[in-house]
Amino acid sequence: MALFPDPEGAMNFGPGRKFSFEAWVKAPPSGHDEGGPVLAKGTGGGGEQFACDFVGGRYRFYVWDGGNPNTPVVAQSTVAPNNAWQHVVGVYDQSQSLMRLYVNGVQASSATPRPTLVSNTHEVSVGARKGSAGAAYDLNMLGVVDEVALYAR
């Protein structure tokens, strides 16, 4: 697990903002904690601004709507990790109503974002995240993540 602190909120993608991420992931198709992330910003239970994780053994990209924090916007894919290197990319642009998840250059899922995101200055974590605000880093993925990048575009 790696943590990237955000004390000044430079990675806090507020209303009207755009962001994207990419990572190379080599993971088995099963054995992950449900919700074990490739990367995540925030804590579980609705405290995430965004995350790319595994649910049902498949890649998922989601954001939490700041106007209604109990309702995530989810782009759930049917693509599973396969023990080979996979290039995973997420794109979010609220002004263009664009939220997509790509695996190996192919769109794996999409969703329509809402107007706001949960405001969040929590660190970005890679390979693990907290299941709730008071928890330890208790949701983990199996495998390796390499060349993670986060962009404000």
PDB file of C-alpha atoms in Angstrom:
ATOM      1  CA  MET A   1       0.000   0.000   0.000  1.00  0.00           C
ATOM      2  CA  ALA A   2       1.146   3.525  -0.740  1.00  0.00           C
ATOM      3  CA  LEU A   3      -0.296   6.796   0.562  1.00  0.00           C
ATOM      4  CA  PHE A   4      -0.032  10.150  -1.146  1.00  0.00           C
ATOM      5  CA  PRO A   5      -0.985  12.968   1.288  1.00  0.00           C
ATOM      6  CA  ASP A   6      -3.063  15.912   0.064  1.00  0.00           C
ATOM      7  CA  PRO A   7      -2.817  18.466   2.924  1.00  0.00           C
ATOM      8  CA  GLU A   8      -3.476  21.468   0.674  1.00  0.00           C
ATOM      9  CA  GLY A   9      -6.329  19.852  -1.236  1.00  0.00           C
ATOM     10  CA  ALA A  10      -4.586  20.008  -4.628  1.00  0.00           C
ATOM     11  CA  MET A  11      -6.216  16.685  -5.541  1.00  0.00           C
ATOM     12  CA  ASN A  12      -9.647  17.724  -4.228  1.00  0.00           C
ATOM     13  CA  PHE A  13     -11.670  17.726  -7.445  1.00  0.00           C
ATOM     14  CA  GLY A  14     -14.631  19.986  -6.707  1.00  0.00           C
ATOM     15  CA  PRO A  15     -17.671  21.043  -8.761  1.00  0.00           C
ATOM     16  CA  GLY A  16     -17.038  21.464 -12.463  1.00  0.00           C
ATOM     17  CA  ARG A  17     -13.578  19.919 -12.219  1.00  0.00           C
ATOM     18  CA  LYS A  18     -12.093  17.262 -14.418  1.00  0.00           C
ATOM     19  CA  PHE A  19      -9.731  14.485 -13.450  1.00  0.00           C
ATOM     20  CA  SER A  20      -8.341  11.269 -14.805  1.00  0.00           C
ATOM     21  CA  PHE A  21      -6.141   8.498 -13.506  1.00  0.00           C
ATOM     22  CA  GLU A  22      -4.178   5.636 -14.934  1.00  0.00           C
ATOM     23  CA  ALA A  23      -2.387   2.634 -13.506  1.00  0.00           C
ATOM     24  CA  TRP A  24      -0.928  -0.652 -14.586  1.00  0.00           C
ATOM     25  CA  VAL A  25      -2.483  -3.503 -12.613  1.00  0.00           C
ATOM     26  CA  LYS A  26      -1.426  -7.142 -12.375  1.00  0.00           C
ATOM     27  CA  ALA A  27      -3.843  -9.016 -10.161  1.00  0.00           C
ATOM     28  CA  PRO A  28      -5.508 -12.421  -9.895  1.00  0.00           C
ATOM     29  CA  PRO A  29      -9.171 -12.727 -10.862  1.00  0.00           C
ATOM     30  CA  SER A  30     -10.271 -13.465  -7.290  1.00  0.00           C
ATOM     31  CA  GLY A  31      -9.242 -13.250  -3.639  1.00  0.00           C
ATOM     32  CA  HIS A  32      -9.495  -9.465  -3.241  1.00  0.00           C
ATOM     33  CA  ASP A  33     -11.367  -7.864  -0.387  1.00  0.00           C
ATOM     34  CA  GLU A  34     -14.692  -6.649  -1.781  1.00  0.00           C
ATOM     35  CA  GLY A  35     -13.939  -2.989  -2.472  1.00  0.00           C
ATOM     36  CA  GLY A  36     -10.162  -3.516  -2.378  1.00  0.00           C
ATOM     37  CA  PRO A  37      -8.905  -0.615  -4.493  1.00  0.00           C
ATOM     38  CA  VAL A  38      -6.429  -0.030  -7.219  1.00  0.00           C
ATOM     39  CA  LEU A  39      -6.538   3.556  -5.924  1.00  0.00           C
ATOM     40  CA  ALA A  40      -8.932   5.583  -3.781  1.00  0.00           C
ATOM     41  CA  LYS A  41      -9.250   9.101  -2.386  1.00  0.00           C
ATOM     42  CA  GLY A  42     -10.975   9.087   0.969  1.00  0.00           C
ATOM     43  CA  THR A  43     -12.387   6.598   3.437  1.00  0.00           C
ATOM     44  CA  GLY A  44     -15.121   4.032   2.906  1.00  0.00           C
ATOM     45  CA  GLY A  45     -18.749   4.347   3.833  1.00  0.00           C
ATOM     46  CA  GLY A  46     -19.361   7.340   1.581  1.00  0.00           C
ATOM     47  CA  GLY A  47     -16.211   9.284   2.437  1.00  0.00           C
ATOM     48  CA  GLU A  48     -14.501   8.597  -0.873  1.00  0.00           C
ATOM     49  CA  GLN A  49     -14.330  11.301  -3.475  1.00  0.00           C
ATOM     50  CA  PHE A  50     -13.449   8.617  -6.022  1.00  0.00           C
ATOM     51  CA  ALA A  51     -12.107   5.098  -6.222  1.00  0.00           C
ATOM     52  CA  CYS A  52     -11.196   2.415  -8.708  1.00  0.00           C
ATOM     53  CA  ASP A  53     -11.602  -0.953  -7.031  1.00  0.00           C
ATOM     54  CA  PHE A  54     -12.808  -4.538  -7.402  1.00  0.00           C
ATOM     55  CA  VAL A  55     -16.428  -5.519  -6.762  1.00  0.00           C
ATOM     56  CA  GLY A  56     -17.672  -8.956  -7.709  1.00  0.00           C
ATOM     57  CA  GLY A  57     -14.186  -9.638  -9.081  1.00  0.00           C
ATOM     58  CA  ARG A  58     -14.583  -6.868 -11.691  1.00  0.00           C
ATOM     59  CA  TYR A  59     -13.129  -3.375 -12.053  1.00  0.00           C
ATOM     60  CA  ARG A  60     -15.325  -0.541 -10.803  1.00  0.00           C
ATOM     61  CA  PHE A  61     -14.862   3.269 -10.931  1.00  0.00           C
ATOM     62  CA  TYR A  62     -17.084   5.394  -8.736  1.00  0.00           C
ATOM     63  CA  VAL A  63     -17.464   8.865  -7.270  1.00  0.00           C
ATOM     64  CA  TRP A  64     -19.620  10.149  -4.420  1.00  0.00           C
ATOM     65  CA  ASP A  65     -22.073  12.934  -5.178  1.00  0.00           C
ATOM     66  CA  GLY A  66     -21.415  15.854  -2.803  1.00  0.00           C
ATOM     67  CA  GLY A  67     -25.063  16.899  -3.055  1.00  0.00           C
ATOM     68  CA  ASN A  68     -26.246  13.472  -1.931  1.00  0.00           C
ATOM     69  CA  PRO A  69     -23.348  11.650  -0.218  1.00  0.00           C
ATOM     70  CA  ASN A  70     -25.366   8.449   0.221  1.00  0.00           C
ATOM     71  CA  THR A  71     -25.555   7.901  -3.535  1.00  0.00           C
ATOM     72  CA  PRO A  72     -22.432   6.941  -5.476  1.00  0.00           C
ATOM     73  CA  VAL A  73     -22.196   7.273  -9.245  1.00  0.00           C
ATOM     74  CA  VAL A  74     -20.854   3.901 -10.390  1.00  0.00           C
ATOM     75  CA  ALA A  75     -19.264   2.709 -13.614  1.00  0.00           C
ATOM     76  CA  GLN A  76     -19.193  -1.066 -13.030  1.00  0.00           C
ATOM     77  CA  SER A  77     -17.350  -3.079 -15.665  1.00  0.00           C
ATOM     78  CA  THR A  78     -17.577  -6.719 -16.663  1.00  0.00           C
ATOM     79  CA  VAL A  79     -13.777  -6.873 -17.042  1.00  0.00           C
ATOM     80  CA  ALA A  80     -11.869  -8.877 -14.432  1.00  0.00           C
ATOM     81  CA  PRO A  81      -8.186  -8.843 -13.588  1.00  0.00           C
ATOM     82  CA  ASN A  82      -6.456 -11.787 -15.262  1.00  0.00           C
ATOM     83  CA  ASN A  83      -2.982 -12.159 -13.684  1.00  0.00           C
ATOM     84  CA  ALA A  84      -1.471 -10.230 -16.627  1.00  0.00           C
ATOM     85  CA  TRP A  85      -0.614  -6.539 -16.759  1.00  0.00           C
ATOM     86  CA  GLN A  86      -3.673  -4.441 -17.582  1.00  0.00           C
ATOM     87  CA  HIS A  87      -3.718  -0.687 -18.201  1.00  0.00           C
ATOM     88  CA  VAL A  88      -6.637   0.846 -16.291  1.00  0.00           C
ATOM     89  CA  VAL A  89      -7.791   4.429 -16.979  1.00  0.00           C
ATOM     90  CA  GLY A  90     -10.614   6.448 -15.449  1.00  0.00           C
ATOM     91  CA  VAL A  91     -11.901   9.729 -16.906  1.00  0.00           C
ATOM     92  CA  TYR A  92     -14.269  12.137 -15.134  1.00  0.00           C
ATOM     93  CA  ASP A  93     -15.534  15.401 -16.620  1.00  0.00           C
ATOM     94  CA  GLN A  94     -18.747  16.622 -15.037  1.00  0.00           C
ATOM     95  CA  SER A  95     -19.124  19.561 -17.449  1.00  0.00           C
ATOM     96  CA  GLN A  96     -19.201  17.115 -20.386  1.00  0.00           C
ATOM     97  CA  SER A  97     -21.368  14.529 -18.507  1.00  0.00           C
ATOM     98  CA  LEU A  98     -18.496  12.095 -18.969  1.00  0.00           C
ATOM     99  CA  MET A  99     -17.389   9.299 -16.645  1.00  0.00           C
ATOM    100  CA  ARG A 100     -15.657   6.312 -18.202  1.00  0.00           C
ATOM    101  CA  LEU A 101     -13.481   3.378 -17.228  1.00  0.00           C
ATOM    102  CA  TYR A 102     -11.094   1.836 -19.763  1.00  0.00           C
ATOM    103  CA  VAL A 103      -9.113  -1.395 -19.524  1.00  0.00           C
ATOM    104  CA  ASN A 104      -6.345  -1.906 -22.087  1.00  0.00           C
ATOM    105  CA  GLY A 105      -7.660   0.979 -24.199  1.00  0.00           C
ATOM    106  CA  VAL A 106     -11.191  -0.408 -24.486  1.00  0.00           C
ATOM    107  CA  GLN A 107     -14.105   1.273 -22.735  1.00  0.00           C
ATOM    108  CA  ALA A 108     -15.198  -1.132 -20.010  1.00  0.00           C
ATOM    109  CA  SER A 109     -18.003   0.955 -18.465  1.00  0.00           C
ATOM    110  CA  SER A 110     -19.468   4.428 -18.202  1.00  0.00           C
ATOM    111  CA  ALA A 111     -21.856   6.502 -16.088  1.00  0.00           C
ATOM    112  CA  THR A 112     -23.370   9.982 -16.090  1.00  0.00           C
ATOM    113  CA  PRO A 113     -21.868  12.131 -13.328  1.00  0.00           C
ATOM    114  CA  ARG A 114     -23.922  14.409 -11.094  1.00  0.00           C
ATOM    115  CA  PRO A 115     -23.157  18.119 -10.495  1.00  0.00           C
ATOM    116  CA  THR A 116     -20.910  17.810  -7.436  1.00  0.00           C
ATOM    117  CA  LEU A 117     -18.348  15.563  -5.777  1.00  0.00           C
ATOM    118  CA  VAL A 118     -17.736  14.998  -2.072  1.00  0.00           C
ATOM    119  CA  SER A 119     -15.123  17.516  -0.952  1.00  0.00           C
ATOM    120  CA  ASN A 120     -12.098  15.600   0.250  1.00  0.00           C
ATOM    121  CA  THR A 121      -8.520  16.379   1.334  1.00  0.00           C
ATOM    122  CA  HIS A 122      -7.829  12.791   2.420  1.00  0.00           C
ATOM    123  CA  GLU A 123      -4.743  11.114   0.958  1.00  0.00           C
ATOM    124  CA  VAL A 124      -4.884   9.012  -2.166  1.00  0.00           C
ATOM    125  CA  SER A 125      -4.193   5.370  -1.332  1.00  0.00           C
ATOM    126  CA  VAL A 126      -2.973   2.679  -3.701  1.00  0.00           C
ATOM    127  CA  GLY A 127      -3.723  -1.011  -3.092  1.00  0.00           C
ATOM    128  CA  ALA A 128      -5.711  -0.510   0.134  1.00  0.00           C
ATOM    129  CA  ARG A 129      -8.291   1.809   1.665  1.00  0.00           C
ATOM    130  CA  LYS A 130     -10.222   2.318   4.864  1.00  0.00           C
ATOM    131  CA  GLY A 131     -13.621   0.640   5.015  1.00  0.00           C
ATOM    132  CA  SER A 132     -14.891   3.533   7.148  1.00  0.00           C
ATOM    133  CA  ALA A 133     -13.576   6.787   8.616  1.00  0.00           C
ATOM    134  CA  GLY A 134     -12.479   5.159  11.890  1.00  0.00           C
ATOM    135  CA  ALA A 135     -11.085   1.968  10.402  1.00  0.00           C
ATOM    136  CA  ALA A 136      -7.543   0.949   9.612  1.00  0.00           C
ATOM    137  CA  TYR A 137      -6.623   0.258   5.996  1.00  0.00           C
ATOM    138  CA  ASP A 138      -8.728  -2.898   6.007  1.00  0.00           C
ATOM    139  CA  LEU A 139      -9.805  -3.267   2.358  1.00  0.00           C
ATOM    140  CA  ASN A 140      -6.966  -4.649   0.254  1.00  0.00           C
ATOM    141  CA  MET A 141      -6.391  -5.838  -3.270  1.00  0.00           C
ATOM    142  CA  LEU A 142      -4.117  -8.705  -4.197  1.00  0.00           C
ATOM    143  CA  GLY A 143      -1.533  -8.049  -6.840  1.00  0.00           C
ATOM    144  CA  VAL A 144       0.728  -5.253  -8.001  1.00  0.00           C
ATOM    145  CA  VAL A 145      -0.022  -1.682  -9.077  1.00  0.00           C
ATOM    146  CA  ASP A 146       2.579   0.269 -11.049  1.00  0.00           C
ATOM    147  CA  GLU A 147       2.940   3.677 -12.701  1.00  0.00           C
ATOM    148  CA  VAL A 148      -0.058   5.307 -11.031  1.00  0.00           C
ATOM    149  CA  ALA A 149      -0.818   8.804 -12.293  1.00  0.00           C
ATOM    150  CA  LEU A 150      -3.543  11.275 -11.356  1.00  0.00           C
ATOM    151  CA  TYR A 151      -4.285  14.269 -13.574  1.00  0.00           C
ATOM    152  CA  ALA A 152      -6.429  17.377 -13.142  1.00  0.00           C
ATOM    153  CA  ARG A 153      -7.641  17.025 -16.723  1.00  0.00           C
TER     154      ARG A 153
END
